[in-house]
PDB file of C-alpha atoms and ligand atoms in Angstrom:
ATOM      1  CA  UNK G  30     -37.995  13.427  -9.804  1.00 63.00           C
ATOM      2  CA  UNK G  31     -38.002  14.996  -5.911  1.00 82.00           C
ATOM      3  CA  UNK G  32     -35.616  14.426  -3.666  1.00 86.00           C
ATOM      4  CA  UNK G  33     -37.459  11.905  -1.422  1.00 91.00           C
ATOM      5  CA  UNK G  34     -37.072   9.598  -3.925  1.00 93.00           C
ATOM      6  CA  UNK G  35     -33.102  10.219  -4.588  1.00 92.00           C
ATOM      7  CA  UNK G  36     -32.739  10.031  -0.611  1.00 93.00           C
ATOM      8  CA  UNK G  37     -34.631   6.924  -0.502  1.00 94.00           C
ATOM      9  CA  UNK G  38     -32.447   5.816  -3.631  1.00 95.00           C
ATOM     10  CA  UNK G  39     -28.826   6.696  -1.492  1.00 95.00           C
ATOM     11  CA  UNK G  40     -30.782   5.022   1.827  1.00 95.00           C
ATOM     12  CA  UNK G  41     -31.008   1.492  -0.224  1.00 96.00           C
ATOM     13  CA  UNK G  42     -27.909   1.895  -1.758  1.00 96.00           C
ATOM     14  CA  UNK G  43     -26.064   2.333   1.628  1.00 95.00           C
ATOM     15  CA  UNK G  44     -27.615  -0.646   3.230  1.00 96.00           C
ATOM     16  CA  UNK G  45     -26.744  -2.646  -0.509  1.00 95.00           C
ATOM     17  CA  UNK G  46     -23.018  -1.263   0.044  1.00 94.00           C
ATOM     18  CA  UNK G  47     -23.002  -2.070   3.758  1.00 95.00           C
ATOM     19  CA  UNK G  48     -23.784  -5.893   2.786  1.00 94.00           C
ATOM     20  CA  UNK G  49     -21.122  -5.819  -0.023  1.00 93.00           C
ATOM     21  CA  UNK G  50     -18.566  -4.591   2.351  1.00 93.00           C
ATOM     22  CA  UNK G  51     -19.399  -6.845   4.982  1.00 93.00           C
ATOM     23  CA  UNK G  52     -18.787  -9.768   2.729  1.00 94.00           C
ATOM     24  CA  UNK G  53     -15.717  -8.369   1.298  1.00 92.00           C
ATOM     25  CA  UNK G  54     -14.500  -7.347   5.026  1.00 93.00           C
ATOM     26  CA  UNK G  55     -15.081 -11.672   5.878  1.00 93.00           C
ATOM     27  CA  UNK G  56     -12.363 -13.562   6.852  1.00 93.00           C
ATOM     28  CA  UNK G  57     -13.766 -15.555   4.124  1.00 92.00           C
ATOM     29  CA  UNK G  58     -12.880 -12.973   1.937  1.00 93.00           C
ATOM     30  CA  UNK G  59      -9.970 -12.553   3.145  1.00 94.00           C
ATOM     31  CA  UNK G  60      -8.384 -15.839   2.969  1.00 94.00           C
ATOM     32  CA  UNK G  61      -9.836 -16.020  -0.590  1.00 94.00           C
ATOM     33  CA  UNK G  62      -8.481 -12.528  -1.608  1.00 93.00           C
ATOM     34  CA  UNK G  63      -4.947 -14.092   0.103  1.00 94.00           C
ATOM     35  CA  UNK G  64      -4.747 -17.569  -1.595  1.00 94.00           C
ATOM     36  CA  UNK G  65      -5.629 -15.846  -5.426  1.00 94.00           C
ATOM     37  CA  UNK G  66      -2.588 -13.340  -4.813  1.00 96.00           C
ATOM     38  CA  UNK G  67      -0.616 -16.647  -3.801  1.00 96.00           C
ATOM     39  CA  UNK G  68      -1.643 -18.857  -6.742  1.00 96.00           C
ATOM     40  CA  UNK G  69      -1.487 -15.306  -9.500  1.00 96.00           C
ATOM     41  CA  UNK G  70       2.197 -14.940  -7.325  1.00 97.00           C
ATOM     42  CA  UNK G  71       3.282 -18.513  -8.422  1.00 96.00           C
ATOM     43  CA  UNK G  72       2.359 -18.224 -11.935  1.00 96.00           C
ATOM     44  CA  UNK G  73       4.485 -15.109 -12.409  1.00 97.00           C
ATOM     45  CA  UNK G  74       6.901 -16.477 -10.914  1.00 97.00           C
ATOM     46  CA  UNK G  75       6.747 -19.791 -13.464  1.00 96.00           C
ATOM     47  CA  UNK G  76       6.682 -17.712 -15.971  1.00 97.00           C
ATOM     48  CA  UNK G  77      10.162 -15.979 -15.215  1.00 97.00           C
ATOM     49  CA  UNK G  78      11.558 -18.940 -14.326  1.00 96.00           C
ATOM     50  CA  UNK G  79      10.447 -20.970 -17.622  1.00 96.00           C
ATOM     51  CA  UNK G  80      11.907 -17.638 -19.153  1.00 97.00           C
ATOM     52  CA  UNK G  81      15.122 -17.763 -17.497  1.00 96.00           C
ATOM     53  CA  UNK G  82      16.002 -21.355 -17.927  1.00 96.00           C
ATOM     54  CA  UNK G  83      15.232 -20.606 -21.351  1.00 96.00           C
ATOM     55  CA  UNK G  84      17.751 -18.116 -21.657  1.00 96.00           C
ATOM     56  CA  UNK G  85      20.374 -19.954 -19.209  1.00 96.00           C
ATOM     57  CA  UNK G  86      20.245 -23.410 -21.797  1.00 95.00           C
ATOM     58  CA  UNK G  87      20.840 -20.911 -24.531  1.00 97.00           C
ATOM     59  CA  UNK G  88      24.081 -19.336 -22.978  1.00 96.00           C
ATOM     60  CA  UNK G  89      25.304 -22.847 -21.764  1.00 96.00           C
ATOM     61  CA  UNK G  90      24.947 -24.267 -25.402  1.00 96.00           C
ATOM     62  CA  UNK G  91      27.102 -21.718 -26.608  1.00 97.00           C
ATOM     63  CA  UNK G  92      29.201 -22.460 -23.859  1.00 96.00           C
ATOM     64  CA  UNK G  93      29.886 -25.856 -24.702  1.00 96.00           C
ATOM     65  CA  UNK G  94      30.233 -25.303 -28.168  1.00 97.00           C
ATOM     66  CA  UNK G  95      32.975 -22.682 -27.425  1.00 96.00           C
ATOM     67  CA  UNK G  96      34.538 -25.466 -25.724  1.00 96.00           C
ATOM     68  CA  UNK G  97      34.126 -28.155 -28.064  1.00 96.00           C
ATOM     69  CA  UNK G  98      35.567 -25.518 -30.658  1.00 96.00           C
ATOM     70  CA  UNK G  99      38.809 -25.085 -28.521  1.00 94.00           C
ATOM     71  CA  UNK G 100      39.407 -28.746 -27.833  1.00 95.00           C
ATOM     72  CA  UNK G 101      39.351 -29.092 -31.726  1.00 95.00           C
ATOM     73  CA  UNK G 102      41.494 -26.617 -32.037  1.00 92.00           C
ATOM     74  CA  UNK G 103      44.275 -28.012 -29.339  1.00 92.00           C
ATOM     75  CA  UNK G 104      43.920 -31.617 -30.726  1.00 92.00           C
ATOM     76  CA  UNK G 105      44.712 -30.221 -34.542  1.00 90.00           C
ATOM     77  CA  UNK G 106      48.174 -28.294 -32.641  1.00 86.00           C
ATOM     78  CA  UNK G 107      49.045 -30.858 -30.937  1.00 85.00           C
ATOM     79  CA  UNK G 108      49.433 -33.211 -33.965  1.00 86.00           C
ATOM     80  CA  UNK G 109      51.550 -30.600 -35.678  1.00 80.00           C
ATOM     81  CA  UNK G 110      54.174 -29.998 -33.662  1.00 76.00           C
ATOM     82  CA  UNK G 111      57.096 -27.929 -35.074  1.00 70.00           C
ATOM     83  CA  UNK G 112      60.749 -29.385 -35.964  1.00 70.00           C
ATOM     84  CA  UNK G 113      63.095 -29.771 -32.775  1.00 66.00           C
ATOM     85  CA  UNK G 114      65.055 -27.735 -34.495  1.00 76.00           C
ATOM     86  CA  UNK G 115      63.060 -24.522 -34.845  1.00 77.00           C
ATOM     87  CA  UNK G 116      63.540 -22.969 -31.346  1.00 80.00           C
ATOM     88  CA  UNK G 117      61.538 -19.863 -32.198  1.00 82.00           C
ATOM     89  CA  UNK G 118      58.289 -21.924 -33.380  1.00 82.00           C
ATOM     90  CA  UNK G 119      58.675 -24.654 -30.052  1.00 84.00           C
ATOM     91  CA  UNK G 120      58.195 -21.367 -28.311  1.00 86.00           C
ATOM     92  CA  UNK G 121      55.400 -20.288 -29.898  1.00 86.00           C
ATOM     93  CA  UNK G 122      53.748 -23.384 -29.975  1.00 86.00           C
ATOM     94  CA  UNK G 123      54.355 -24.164 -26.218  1.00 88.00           C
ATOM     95  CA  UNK G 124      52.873 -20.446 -25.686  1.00 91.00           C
ATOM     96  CA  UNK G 125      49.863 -21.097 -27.498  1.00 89.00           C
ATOM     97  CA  UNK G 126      48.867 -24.259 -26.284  1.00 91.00           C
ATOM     98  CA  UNK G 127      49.097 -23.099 -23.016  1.00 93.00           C
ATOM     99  CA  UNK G 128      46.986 -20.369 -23.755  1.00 94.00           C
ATOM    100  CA  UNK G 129      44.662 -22.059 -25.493  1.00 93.00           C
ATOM    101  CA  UNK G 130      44.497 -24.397 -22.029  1.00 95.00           C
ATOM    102  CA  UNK G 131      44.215 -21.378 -20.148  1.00 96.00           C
ATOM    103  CA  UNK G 132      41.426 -20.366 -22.264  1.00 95.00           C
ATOM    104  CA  UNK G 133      39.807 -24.208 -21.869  1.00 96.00           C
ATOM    105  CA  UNK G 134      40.280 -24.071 -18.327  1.00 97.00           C
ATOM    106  CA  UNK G 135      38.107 -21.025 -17.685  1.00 97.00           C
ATOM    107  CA  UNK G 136      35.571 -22.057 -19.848  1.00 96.00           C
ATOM    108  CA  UNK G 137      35.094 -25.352 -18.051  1.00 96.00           C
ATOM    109  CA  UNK G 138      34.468 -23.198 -14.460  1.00 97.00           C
ATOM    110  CA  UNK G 139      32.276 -20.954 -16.128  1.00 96.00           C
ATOM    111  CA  UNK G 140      30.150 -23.802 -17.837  1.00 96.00           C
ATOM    112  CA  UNK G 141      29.708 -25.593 -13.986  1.00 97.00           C
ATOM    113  CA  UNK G 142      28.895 -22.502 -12.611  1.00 96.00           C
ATOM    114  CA  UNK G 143      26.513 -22.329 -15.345  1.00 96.00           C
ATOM    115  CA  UNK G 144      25.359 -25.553 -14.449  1.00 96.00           C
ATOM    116  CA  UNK G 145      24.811 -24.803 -11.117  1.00 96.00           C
ATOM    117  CA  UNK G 146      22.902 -21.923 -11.824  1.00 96.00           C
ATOM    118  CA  UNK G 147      20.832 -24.211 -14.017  1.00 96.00           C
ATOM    119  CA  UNK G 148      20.365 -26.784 -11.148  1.00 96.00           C
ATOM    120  CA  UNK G 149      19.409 -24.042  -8.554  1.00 96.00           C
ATOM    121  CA  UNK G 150      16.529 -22.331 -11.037  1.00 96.00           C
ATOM    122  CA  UNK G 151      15.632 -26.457 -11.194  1.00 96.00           C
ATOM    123  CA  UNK G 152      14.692 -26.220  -7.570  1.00 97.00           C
ATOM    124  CA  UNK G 153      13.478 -23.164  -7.554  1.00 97.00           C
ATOM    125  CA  UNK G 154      11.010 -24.097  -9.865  1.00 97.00           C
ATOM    126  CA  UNK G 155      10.199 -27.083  -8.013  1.00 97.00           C
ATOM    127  CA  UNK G 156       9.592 -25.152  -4.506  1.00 97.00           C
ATOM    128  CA  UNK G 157       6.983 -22.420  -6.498  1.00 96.00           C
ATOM    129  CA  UNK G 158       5.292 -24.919  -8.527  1.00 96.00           C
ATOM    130  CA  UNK G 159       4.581 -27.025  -5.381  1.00 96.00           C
ATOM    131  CA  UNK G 160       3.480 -23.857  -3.658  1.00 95.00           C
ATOM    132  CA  UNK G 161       1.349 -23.072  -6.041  1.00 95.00           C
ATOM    133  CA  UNK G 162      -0.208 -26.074  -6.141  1.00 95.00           C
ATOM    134  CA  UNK G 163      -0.794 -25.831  -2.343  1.00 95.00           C
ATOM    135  CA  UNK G 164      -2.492 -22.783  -2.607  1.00 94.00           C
ATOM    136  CA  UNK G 165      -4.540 -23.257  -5.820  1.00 94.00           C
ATOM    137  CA  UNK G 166      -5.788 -26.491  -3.543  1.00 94.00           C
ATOM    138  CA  UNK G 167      -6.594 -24.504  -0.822  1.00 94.00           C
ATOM    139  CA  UNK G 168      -7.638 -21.873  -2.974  1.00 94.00           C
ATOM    140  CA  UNK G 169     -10.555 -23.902  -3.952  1.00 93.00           C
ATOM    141  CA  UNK G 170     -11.742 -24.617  -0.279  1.00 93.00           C
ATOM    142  CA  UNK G 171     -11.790 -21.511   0.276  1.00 93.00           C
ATOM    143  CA  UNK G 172     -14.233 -20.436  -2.270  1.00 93.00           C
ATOM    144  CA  UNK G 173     -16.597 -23.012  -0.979  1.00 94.00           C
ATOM    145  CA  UNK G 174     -16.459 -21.315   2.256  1.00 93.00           C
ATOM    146  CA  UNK G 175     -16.658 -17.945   0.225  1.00 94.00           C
ATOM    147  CA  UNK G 176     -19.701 -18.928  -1.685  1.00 94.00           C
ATOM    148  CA  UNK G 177     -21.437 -19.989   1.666  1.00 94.00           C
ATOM    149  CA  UNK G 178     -20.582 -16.629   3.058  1.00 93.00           C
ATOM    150  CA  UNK G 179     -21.873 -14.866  -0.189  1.00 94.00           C
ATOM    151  CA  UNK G 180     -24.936 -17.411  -0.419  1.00 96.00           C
ATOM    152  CA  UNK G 181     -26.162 -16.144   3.256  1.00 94.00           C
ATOM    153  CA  UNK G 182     -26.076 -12.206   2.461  1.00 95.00           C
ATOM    154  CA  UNK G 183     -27.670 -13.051  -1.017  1.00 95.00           C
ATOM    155  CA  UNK G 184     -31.155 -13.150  -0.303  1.00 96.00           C
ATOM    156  CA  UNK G 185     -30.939  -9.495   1.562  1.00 96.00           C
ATOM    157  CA  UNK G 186     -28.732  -8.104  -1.403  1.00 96.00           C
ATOM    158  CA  UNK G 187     -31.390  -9.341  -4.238  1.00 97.00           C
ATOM    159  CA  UNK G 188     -34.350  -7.653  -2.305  1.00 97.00           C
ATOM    160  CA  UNK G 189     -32.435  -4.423  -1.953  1.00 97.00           C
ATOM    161  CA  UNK G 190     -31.698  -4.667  -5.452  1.00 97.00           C
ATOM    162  CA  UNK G 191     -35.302  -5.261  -6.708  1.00 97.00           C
ATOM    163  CA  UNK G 192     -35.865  -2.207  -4.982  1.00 96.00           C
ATOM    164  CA  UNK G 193     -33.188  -0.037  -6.145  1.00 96.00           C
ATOM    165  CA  UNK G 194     -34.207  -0.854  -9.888  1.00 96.00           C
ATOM    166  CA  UNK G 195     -37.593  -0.243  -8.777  1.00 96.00           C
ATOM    167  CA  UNK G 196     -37.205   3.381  -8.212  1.00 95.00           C
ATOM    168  CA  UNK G 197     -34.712   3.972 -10.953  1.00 94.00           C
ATOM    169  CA  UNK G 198     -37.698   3.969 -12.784  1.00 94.00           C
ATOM    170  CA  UNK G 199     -38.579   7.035 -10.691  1.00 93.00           C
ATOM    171  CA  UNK G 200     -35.139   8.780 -11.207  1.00 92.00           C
ATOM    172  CA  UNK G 201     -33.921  10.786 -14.096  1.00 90.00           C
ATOM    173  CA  UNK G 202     -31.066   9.454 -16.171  1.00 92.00           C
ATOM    174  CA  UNK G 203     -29.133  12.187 -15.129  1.00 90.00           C
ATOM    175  CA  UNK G 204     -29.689  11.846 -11.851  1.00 92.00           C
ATOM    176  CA  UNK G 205     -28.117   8.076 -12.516  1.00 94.00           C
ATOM    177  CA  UNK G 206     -25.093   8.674 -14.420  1.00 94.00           C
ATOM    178  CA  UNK G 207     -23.938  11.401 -11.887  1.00 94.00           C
ATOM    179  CA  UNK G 208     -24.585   8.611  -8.611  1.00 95.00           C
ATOM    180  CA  UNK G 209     -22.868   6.170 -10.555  1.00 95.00           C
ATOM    181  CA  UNK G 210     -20.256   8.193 -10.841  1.00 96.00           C
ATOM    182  CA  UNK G 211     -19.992   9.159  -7.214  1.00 96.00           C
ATOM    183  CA  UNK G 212     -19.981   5.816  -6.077  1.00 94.00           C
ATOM    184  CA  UNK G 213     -17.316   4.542  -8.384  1.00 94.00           C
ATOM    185  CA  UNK G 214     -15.717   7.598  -7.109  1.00 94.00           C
ATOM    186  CA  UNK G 215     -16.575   5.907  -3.752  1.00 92.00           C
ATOM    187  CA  UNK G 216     -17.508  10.010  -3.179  1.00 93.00           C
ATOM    188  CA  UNK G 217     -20.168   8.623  -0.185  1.00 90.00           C
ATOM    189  CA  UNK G 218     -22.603   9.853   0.397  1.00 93.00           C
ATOM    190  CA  UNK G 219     -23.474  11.171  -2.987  1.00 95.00           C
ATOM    191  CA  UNK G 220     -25.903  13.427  -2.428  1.00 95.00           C
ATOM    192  CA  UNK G 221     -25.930  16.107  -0.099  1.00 96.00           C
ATOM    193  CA  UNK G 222     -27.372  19.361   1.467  1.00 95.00           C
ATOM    194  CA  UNK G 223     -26.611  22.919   0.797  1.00 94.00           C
ATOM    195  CA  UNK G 224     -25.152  23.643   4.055  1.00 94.00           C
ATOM    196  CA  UNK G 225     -25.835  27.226   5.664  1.00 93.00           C
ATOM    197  CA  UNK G 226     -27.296  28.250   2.307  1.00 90.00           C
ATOM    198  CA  UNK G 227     -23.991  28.614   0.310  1.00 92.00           C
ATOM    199  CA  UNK G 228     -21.931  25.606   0.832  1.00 95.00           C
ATOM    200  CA  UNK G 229     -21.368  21.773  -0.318  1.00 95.00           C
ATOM    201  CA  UNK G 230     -22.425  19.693   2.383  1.00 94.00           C
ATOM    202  CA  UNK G 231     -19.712  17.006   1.021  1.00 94.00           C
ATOM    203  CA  UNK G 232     -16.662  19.302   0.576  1.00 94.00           C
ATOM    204  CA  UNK G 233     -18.052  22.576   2.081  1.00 95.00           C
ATOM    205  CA  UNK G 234     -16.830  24.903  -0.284  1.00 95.00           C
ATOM    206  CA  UNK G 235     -18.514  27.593  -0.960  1.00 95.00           C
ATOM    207  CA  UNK G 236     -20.469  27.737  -4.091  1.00 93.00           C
ATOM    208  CA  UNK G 237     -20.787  30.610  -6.327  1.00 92.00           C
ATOM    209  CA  UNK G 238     -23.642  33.098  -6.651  1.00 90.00           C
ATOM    210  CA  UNK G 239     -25.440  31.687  -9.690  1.00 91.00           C
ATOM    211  CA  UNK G 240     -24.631  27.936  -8.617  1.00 91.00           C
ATOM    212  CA  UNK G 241     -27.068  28.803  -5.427  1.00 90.00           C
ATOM    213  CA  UNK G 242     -29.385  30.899  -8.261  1.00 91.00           C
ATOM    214  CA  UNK G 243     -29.601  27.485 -10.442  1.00 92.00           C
ATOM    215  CA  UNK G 244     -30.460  25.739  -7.135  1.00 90.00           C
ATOM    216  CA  UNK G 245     -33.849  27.209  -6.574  1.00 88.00           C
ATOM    217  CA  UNK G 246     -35.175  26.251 -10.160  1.00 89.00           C
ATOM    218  CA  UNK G 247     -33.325  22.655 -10.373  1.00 87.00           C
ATOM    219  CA  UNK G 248     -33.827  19.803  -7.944  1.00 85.00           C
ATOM    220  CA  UNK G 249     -29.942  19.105  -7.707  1.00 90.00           C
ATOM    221  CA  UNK G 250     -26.852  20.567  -9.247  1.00 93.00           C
ATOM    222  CA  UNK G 251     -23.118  18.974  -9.245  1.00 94.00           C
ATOM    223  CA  UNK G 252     -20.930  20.731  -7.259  1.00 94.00           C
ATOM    224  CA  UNK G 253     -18.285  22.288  -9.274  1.00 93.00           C
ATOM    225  CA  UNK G 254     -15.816  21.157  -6.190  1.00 94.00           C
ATOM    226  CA  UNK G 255     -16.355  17.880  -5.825  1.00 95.00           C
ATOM    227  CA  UNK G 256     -19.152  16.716  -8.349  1.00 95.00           C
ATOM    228  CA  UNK G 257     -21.785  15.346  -5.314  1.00 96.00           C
ATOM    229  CA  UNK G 258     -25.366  16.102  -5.946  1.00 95.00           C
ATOM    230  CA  UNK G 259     -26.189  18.852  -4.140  1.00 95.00           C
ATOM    231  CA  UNK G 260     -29.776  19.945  -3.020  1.00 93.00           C
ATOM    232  CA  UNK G 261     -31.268  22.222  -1.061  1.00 90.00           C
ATOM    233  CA  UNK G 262     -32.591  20.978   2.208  1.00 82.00           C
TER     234      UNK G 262
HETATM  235 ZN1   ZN N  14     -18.652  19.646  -3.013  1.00 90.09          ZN
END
């Protein structure tokens, strides 16, 4: 293949890039690009939330059950209470009911603060889901407008594609696989000239004696800097 036909390859691919980027640079595009990190934002969010009331039942359950266990507990002292003659065991059984009252009394604030906690994830939920809503709604009049915007520049793009595929046919494969690296590599432009007869015309470092050597025999080596085609102008 000669190097006409890779410039005239990087020419069409240009003017194909320039159209992608103007549709991408749309407002369009923009909104669209906007409204899907809204809606993907929401669903995370959902997600933890679902996760976290899960968790926040789990811990209130055992809440309550600690509870229940302790009321059980006080109603069974309570019905035995000791001889008015035993001072020592009035004593301890006055201690321990208090305690175990103390014990009940905490556990109650902790299980409303629980509940609170439970309530406030409850509208938090609320608030993201109907955000998300919002936005997936919006979302999808946006993509209308999208799709118009796409629809316009469509036309252009599929004739500079015909054309492109038309002189692949021209190009080596190896010429292929390094562009389409480049241009992943968004390394633009791809191919370039051997500037003052020793360096990259991309990264302009100087190449080594036999690099220049293998020049004069190949159509294009890869720089061993920055891996653009490199020809000799
Ligand atoms: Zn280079």
């Amino acid at each position: 293949m000669d190097l006409t036909v890779m410039l005239e390859y990087q020419d069409l691919d240009r003017q194909l890039m320039k159209l992608e980027n103007s549709l991408l640079q749309s407002d369009a595009a923009r909104e669209y690009a906007q409204c899907k990190a809204t809606v993907t934002n929401a669903q995370e969010q959902v997600v933890k939330q679902n996760r976290d009331a899960g968790e926040m039942i789990k811990q209130m359950e055992a809440l309550i059950a600690e509870y229940d266990a302790l009321q059980k507990e006080l109603a069974e002292m309570e019905s035995a209470v000791p001889e008015v003659t035993d001072i020592n065991g009035a004593e301890f059984f006055t201690r321990n009911i208090q305690k175990l009252i103390n014990q009940l009394k905490n556990l109650s604030q902790e299980i409303s603060k629980m509940s609170a906690r439970i309530v406030e994830l409850n509208q938090a939920h609320a608030a993201t889901m109907a955000t998300g809503k919002e936005a997936a709604k919006k979302l999808n009049a946006v993509k209308v407008k999208y799709d118009e915007e796409r629809a316009k520049l469509m036309p252009e793009a599929q004739k500079l594609k015909a054309a492109l595929a038309e002189i692949e046919k021209k190009c080596s494969e190896k010429f292929l696989e390094v562009y389409k690296r480049l241009r992943k590599q968004k390394k633009l432009p791809a191919i370039v000239p051997l500037q003052d007869g020793r360096s990259c015309g991309g990264c302009f470092m100087e190449l080594a004696g036999d690099a220049i050597v293998k020049l004069n025999s190949e159509p294009f080596i890869e720089c061993p800097d920055c891996g653009r085609i490199l020809y000799k102008a």
